[in-house]
């Protein structure tokens, strides 16, 4: 398995995966296609705020992940938000998501003081996997406002 930065040539396959992911029960929010296209575009444009990665198995893109950089005042430093982790169904259960979490921690070692992700309450498999990797529940309710 190989994890690499997303490139312009990956945009359509990642967009197709994002549509599948955001149409699923794994997420509570369902952005429209224009928003998803912008996310992929920002990933390949070297935005300072978001990075995109693809997961390859035997040269086939098996999934993707995105991270965003923020600051955690509670922890006193850089917080890496793991925005998306998606693995195609036929590649699930092979440790790809866990490998991505380890990859992210290694990539930001010495820079980040916190890693944060979200999981939908009914996504029990993902919740168990994240907890095995050391993630704990914050217990906050999140509020947001789109502009």
mmCIF file of C-alpha atoms in Angstrom:
data_model
loop_
_atom_site.group_PDB
_atom_site.id
_atom_site.type_symbol
_atom_site.label_atom_id
_atom_site.label_comp_id
_atom_site.label_asym_id
_atom_site.label_seq_id
_atom_site.Cartn_x
_atom_site.Cartn_y
_atom_site.Cartn_z
ATOM 1 C CA UNK A 1 0.000 0.000 0.000
ATOM 2 C CA UNK A 2 1.229 3.455 -0.896
ATOM 3 C CA UNK A 3 0.017 6.833 0.374
ATOM 4 C CA UNK A 4 0.887 9.834 -1.768
ATOM 5 C CA UNK A 5 -0.160 13.446 -2.317
ATOM 6 C CA UNK A 6 -3.159 13.903 -4.547
ATOM 7 C CA UNK A 7 -2.326 15.164 -8.051
ATOM 8 C CA UNK A 8 -4.360 16.877 -10.773
ATOM 9 C CA UNK A 9 -4.654 13.517 -12.530
ATOM 10 C CA UNK A 10 -6.438 12.085 -9.467
ATOM 11 C CA UNK A 11 -9.183 14.712 -9.356
ATOM 12 C CA UNK A 12 -11.985 12.794 -11.081
ATOM 13 C CA UNK A 13 -11.472 9.502 -9.286
ATOM 14 C CA UNK A 14 -11.284 11.303 -5.919
ATOM 15 C CA UNK A 15 -14.357 13.390 -6.756
ATOM 16 C CA UNK A 16 -16.275 10.199 -7.587
ATOM 17 C CA UNK A 17 -15.244 8.741 -4.209
ATOM 18 C CA UNK A 18 -16.220 11.955 -2.413
ATOM 19 C CA UNK A 19 -19.684 11.841 -3.986
ATOM 20 C CA UNK A 20 -20.081 8.257 -2.745
ATOM 21 C CA UNK A 21 -18.773 9.153 0.727
ATOM 22 C CA UNK A 22 -20.928 12.250 1.167
ATOM 23 C CA UNK A 23 -24.034 10.428 -0.095
ATOM 24 C CA UNK A 24 -23.524 7.704 2.531
ATOM 25 C CA UNK A 25 -24.728 7.302 6.093
ATOM 26 C CA UNK A 26 -21.119 7.757 7.283
ATOM 27 C CA UNK A 27 -21.559 11.547 7.256
ATOM 28 C CA UNK A 28 -24.269 13.887 8.488
ATOM 29 C CA UNK A 29 -23.538 16.673 5.980
ATOM 30 C CA UNK A 30 -24.224 16.317 2.256
ATOM 31 C CA UNK A 31 -22.496 19.141 0.328
ATOM 32 C CA UNK A 32 -23.291 19.663 -3.324
ATOM 33 C CA UNK A 33 -20.945 18.672 -6.144
ATOM 34 C CA UNK A 34 -19.543 22.201 -6.557
ATOM 35 C CA UNK A 35 -18.285 22.181 -2.962
ATOM 36 C CA UNK A 36 -16.678 18.783 -3.429
ATOM 37 C CA UNK A 37 -14.999 19.896 -6.673
ATOM 38 C CA UNK A 38 -13.574 22.935 -4.846
ATOM 39 C CA UNK A 39 -12.183 20.705 -2.084
ATOM 40 C CA UNK A 40 -10.372 18.495 -4.594
ATOM 41 C CA UNK A 41 -9.174 21.540 -6.531
ATOM 42 C CA UNK A 42 -7.796 23.120 -3.353
ATOM 43 C CA UNK A 43 -5.959 19.886 -2.511
ATOM 44 C CA UNK A 44 -4.108 19.783 -5.815
ATOM 45 C CA UNK A 45 -3.460 23.552 -5.831
ATOM 46 C CA UNK A 46 -1.135 23.359 -2.808
ATOM 47 C CA UNK A 47 -3.479 25.270 -0.514
ATOM 48 C CA UNK A 48 -1.814 26.037 2.841
ATOM 49 C CA UNK A 49 -5.015 24.920 4.594
ATOM 50 C CA UNK A 50 -5.825 21.504 3.121
ATOM 51 C CA UNK A 51 -3.863 18.531 1.847
ATOM 52 C CA UNK A 52 -5.226 15.609 -0.126
ATOM 53 C CA UNK A 53 -3.800 12.107 -0.323
ATOM 54 C CA UNK A 54 -4.647 8.957 -2.233
ATOM 55 C CA UNK A 55 -4.196 5.389 -1.062
ATOM 56 C CA UNK A 56 -2.917 3.007 -3.713
ATOM 57 C CA UNK A 57 -2.979 -0.775 -3.625
ATOM 58 C CA UNK A 58 -1.143 -2.463 -6.497
ATOM 59 C CA UNK A 59 -1.349 0.781 -8.505
ATOM 60 C CA UNK A 60 -5.122 1.138 -7.995
ATOM 61 C CA UNK A 61 -6.506 4.107 -6.061
ATOM 62 C CA UNK A 62 -8.262 2.393 -3.170
ATOM 63 C CA UNK A 63 -9.299 5.543 -1.302
ATOM 64 C CA UNK A 64 -8.410 9.066 -0.310
ATOM 65 C CA UNK A 65 -7.875 11.246 2.750
ATOM 66 C CA UNK A 66 -7.789 14.970 3.446
ATOM 67 C CA UNK A 67 -6.269 16.957 6.284
ATOM 68 C CA UNK A 68 -6.711 20.591 7.293
ATOM 69 C CA UNK A 69 -4.485 22.660 9.549
ATOM 70 C CA UNK A 70 -5.827 24.631 12.488
ATOM 71 C CA UNK A 71 -4.843 25.716 15.969
ATOM 72 C CA UNK A 72 -6.023 24.162 19.239
ATOM 73 C CA UNK A 73 -5.945 26.649 22.109
ATOM 74 C CA UNK A 74 -6.842 23.794 24.495
ATOM 75 C CA UNK A 75 -3.647 22.004 23.504
ATOM 76 C CA UNK A 76 -1.525 25.065 22.750
ATOM 77 C CA UNK A 77 -0.522 24.456 19.186
ATOM 78 C CA UNK A 78 -1.171 23.147 15.714
ATOM 79 C CA UNK A 79 -4.164 20.856 15.304
ATOM 80 C CA UNK A 80 -4.419 18.609 12.269
ATOM 81 C CA UNK A 81 -8.032 17.955 11.372
ATOM 82 C CA UNK A 82 -8.452 14.691 9.531
ATOM 83 C CA UNK A 83 -11.309 15.808 7.329
ATOM 84 C CA UNK A 84 -11.974 12.745 5.201
ATOM 85 C CA UNK A 85 -10.958 9.118 5.185
ATOM 86 C CA UNK A 86 -12.635 7.011 2.521
ATOM 87 C CA UNK A 87 -11.693 3.524 1.381
ATOM 88 C CA UNK A 88 -13.517 1.716 -1.416
ATOM 89 C CA UNK A 89 -15.572 -1.203 -0.048
ATOM 90 C CA UNK A 90 -13.452 -3.930 -1.679
ATOM 91 C CA UNK A 91 -10.336 -2.584 0.085
ATOM 92 C CA UNK A 92 -11.852 -2.162 3.553
ATOM 93 C CA UNK A 93 -10.606 -4.241 6.457
ATOM 94 C CA UNK A 94 -7.012 -4.185 5.192
ATOM 95 C CA UNK A 95 -5.722 -1.512 7.585
ATOM 96 C CA UNK A 96 -5.661 1.301 5.019
ATOM 97 C CA UNK A 97 -7.445 3.819 7.256
ATOM 98 C CA UNK A 98 -5.199 2.944 10.188
ATOM 99 C CA UNK A 99 -2.146 3.319 7.949
ATOM 100 C CA UNK A 100 -3.374 6.761 6.898
ATOM 101 C CA UNK A 101 -3.737 7.871 10.523
ATOM 102 C CA UNK A 102 -0.159 6.719 11.212
ATOM 103 C CA UNK A 103 1.021 8.470 8.026
ATOM 104 C CA UNK A 104 -0.589 11.752 9.141
ATOM 105 C CA UNK A 105 0.945 11.537 12.605
ATOM 106 C CA UNK A 106 4.358 10.868 11.102
ATOM 107 C CA UNK A 107 3.964 13.703 8.573
ATOM 108 C CA UNK A 108 3.206 16.260 11.296
ATOM 109 C CA UNK A 109 5.439 14.832 14.042
ATOM 110 C CA UNK A 110 7.084 17.672 15.953
ATOM 111 C CA UNK A 111 4.644 20.226 14.490
ATOM 112 C CA UNK A 112 1.172 19.163 15.639
ATOM 113 C CA UNK A 113 0.082 18.889 19.254
ATOM 114 C CA UNK A 114 -3.358 17.473 18.472
ATOM 115 C CA UNK A 115 -5.063 15.406 15.795
ATOM 116 C CA UNK A 116 -8.809 15.646 15.465
ATOM 117 C CA UNK A 117 -11.443 13.871 13.436
ATOM 118 C CA UNK A 118 -15.183 13.409 13.369
ATOM 119 C CA UNK A 119 -17.194 10.218 13.242
ATOM 120 C CA UNK A 120 -20.933 9.864 12.814
ATOM 121 C CA UNK A 121 -22.415 8.191 15.932
ATOM 122 C CA UNK A 122 -23.752 5.184 14.003
ATOM 123 C CA UNK A 123 -20.437 4.536 12.202
ATOM 124 C CA UNK A 124 -19.381 1.999 14.807
ATOM 125 C CA UNK A 125 -16.655 0.321 12.746
ATOM 126 C CA UNK A 126 -14.839 3.606 12.122
ATOM 127 C CA UNK A 127 -15.328 4.635 15.761
ATOM 128 C CA UNK A 128 -13.712 1.391 16.981
ATOM 129 C CA UNK A 129 -10.806 1.795 14.558
ATOM 130 C CA UNK A 130 -10.156 5.388 15.643
ATOM 131 C CA UNK A 131 -10.246 4.456 19.316
ATOM 132 C CA UNK A 132 -7.765 1.607 18.700
ATOM 133 C CA UNK A 133 -5.457 4.282 17.262
ATOM 134 C CA UNK A 134 -5.685 6.322 20.473
ATOM 135 C CA UNK A 135 -8.453 8.800 19.603
ATOM 136 C CA UNK A 136 -10.845 9.763 22.392
ATOM 137 C CA UNK A 137 -14.219 11.438 22.397
ATOM 138 C CA UNK A 138 -14.268 15.140 23.260
ATOM 139 C CA UNK A 139 -17.975 15.187 24.014
ATOM 140 C CA UNK A 140 -18.578 18.621 22.516
ATOM 141 C CA UNK A 141 -21.587 19.495 20.466
ATOM 142 C CA UNK A 142 -20.433 21.279 17.353
ATOM 143 C CA UNK A 143 -22.162 24.313 15.961
ATOM 144 C CA UNK A 144 -21.361 25.848 12.590
ATOM 145 C CA UNK A 145 -22.348 28.655 10.290
ATOM 146 C CA UNK A 146 -21.696 28.553 6.556
ATOM 147 C CA UNK A 147 -21.177 31.846 4.751
#
